[in-house]
């Protein structure tokens, strides 16, 4: 029995909706991975600043480490 154009539409719309949801999920995963890379880099910077402050005693590096910590917290809160 041949299918009518009306019966094909819901399937086409459903497939399109599925592709749209998959695309949105992929975009969200990319965004999450990007945020995680930024947080990891900030964590590395914080560790470097803390080690340099420990070695030199310069309080500017302590301040820089606190700024990196603050930025990491903001990225986590914005998720």
Coordinates of N, CA and C in Angstrom, one line a residue, residues 7-54:
X7 N 1.3 10.9 5.7 CA 1.9 10.0 6.7 C 3.4 10.1 6.8
X8 N 4.1 10.7 5.7 CA 5.5 10.8 5.7 C 5.9 12.0 6.5
X9 N 5.1 13.0 6.6 CA 5.5 14.3 7.3 C 5.9 14.1 8.7
X10 N 5.0 13.4 9.5 CA 5.4 13.2 10.9 C 6.8 12.5 11.1
X11 N 7.1 11.5 10.2 CA 8.4 10.9 10.3 C 9.5 11.8 10.0
X12 N 9.3 12.6 8.9 CA 10.3 13.6 8.5 C 10.5 14.6 9.6
X13 N 9.5 15.1 10.2 CA 9.6 16.1 11.3 C 10.2 15.5 12.5
X14 N 9.9 14.2 12.8 CA 10.5 13.5 13.9 C 12.0 13.3 13.7
X15 N 12.4 12.9 12.5 CA 13.8 12.8 12.2 C 14.5 14.1 12.2
X16 N 13.9 15.2 11.7 CA 14.5 16.5 11.8 C 14.7 16.9 13.3
X17 N 13.6 16.7 14.1 CA 13.7 17.0 15.5 C 14.8 16.2 16.2
X18 N 15.0 15.0 15.8 CA 16.0 14.2 16.4 C 17.4 14.7 16.0
X19 N 17.6 15.1 14.8 CA 18.9 15.6 14.3 C 19.1 17.0 15.1
X20 N 18.1 17.8 15.3 CA 18.3 19.0 16.0 C 18.7 18.8 17.4
X21 N 18.1 17.8 18.1 CA 18.4 17.5 19.5 C 19.8 17.0 19.5
X22 N 20.2 16.1 18.6 CA 21.6 15.6 18.6 C 22.6 16.7 18.4
X23 N 22.3 17.7 17.5 CA 23.2 18.8 17.2 C 23.3 19.7 18.5
X24 N 22.2 19.9 19.2 CA 22.2 20.7 20.4 C 23.0 20.0 21.5
X25 N 22.9 18.7 21.6 CA 23.7 17.9 22.5 C 25.1 18.0 22.2
X26 N 25.5 17.9 21.0 CA 26.9 17.9 20.6 C 27.5 19.3 20.9
X27 N 26.7 20.4 20.6 CA 27.2 21.7 20.9 C 27.4 21.9 22.4
X28 N 26.4 21.4 23.2 CA 26.6 21.5 24.7 C 27.8 20.7 25.2
X29 N 28.1 19.6 24.6 CA 29.3 18.8 25.0 C 30.6 19.6 24.6
X30 N 30.6 20.2 23.5 CA 31.7 21.0 23.0 C 31.9 22.2 24.0
X31 N 30.8 22.9 24.4 CA 30.9 24.0 25.3 C 31.4 23.6 26.6
X32 N 30.9 22.4 27.1 CA 31.4 21.9 28.4 C 32.9 21.6 28.4
X33 N 33.3 20.9 27.3 CA 34.7 20.6 27.2 C 35.6 21.8 27.1
X34 N 35.1 22.9 26.5 CA 35.9 24.1 26.4 C 36.0 24.8 27.8
X35 N 34.9 24.8 28.5 CA 34.9 25.3 29.9 C 35.9 24.5 30.8
X36 N 35.9 23.2 30.6 CA 36.7 22.4 31.4 C 38.2 22.6 31.1
X37 N 38.5 22.8 29.8 CA 39.9 23.2 29.5 C 40.3 24.5 30.1
X38 N 39.4 25.5 30.1 CA 39.7 26.8 30.7 C 40.0 26.6 32.2
X39 N 39.1 25.9 32.9 CA 39.3 25.7 34.3 C 40.6 25.0 34.6
X40 N 40.9 24.0 33.8 CA 42.2 23.3 34.0 C 43.4 24.2 33.8
X41 N 43.3 25.1 32.8 CA 44.4 26.0 32.6 C 44.5 27.0 33.8
X42 N 43.4 27.4 34.3 CA 43.4 28.3 35.4 C 44.0 27.7 36.6
X43 N 43.7 26.4 36.8 CA 44.2 25.6 37.9 C 45.7 25.5 37.8
X44 N 46.2 25.3 36.6 CA 47.7 25.2 36.4 C 48.3 26.6 36.8
X45 N 47.7 27.7 36.3 CA 48.2 29.0 36.6 C 48.2 29.2 38.1
X46 N 47.2 28.8 38.8 CA 47.1 29.0 40.2 C 48.2 28.3 40.9
X47 N 48.5 27.1 40.5 CA 49.6 26.3 41.1 C 50.9 27.0 40.8
X48 N 51.1 27.4 39.6 CA 52.4 28.1 39.3 C 52.6 29.4 40.1
X49 N 51.5 30.2 40.2 CA 51.6 31.4 41.0 C 51.9 31.1 42.5
X50 N 51.3 30.0 43.0 CA 51.5 29.7 44.4 C 52.9 29.2 44.6
X51 N 53.4 28.4 43.7 CA 54.8 28.0 43.8 C 55.8 29.1 43.7
X52 N 55.6 30.0 42.8 CA 56.5 31.2 42.6 C 56.4 32.1 43.9
X53 N 55.2 32.3 44.4 CA 55.1 33.1 45.7 C 55.8 32.4 46.8
X54 N 55.7 31.1 46.9 CA 56.4 30.3 47.9 C 57.9 30.5 47.8

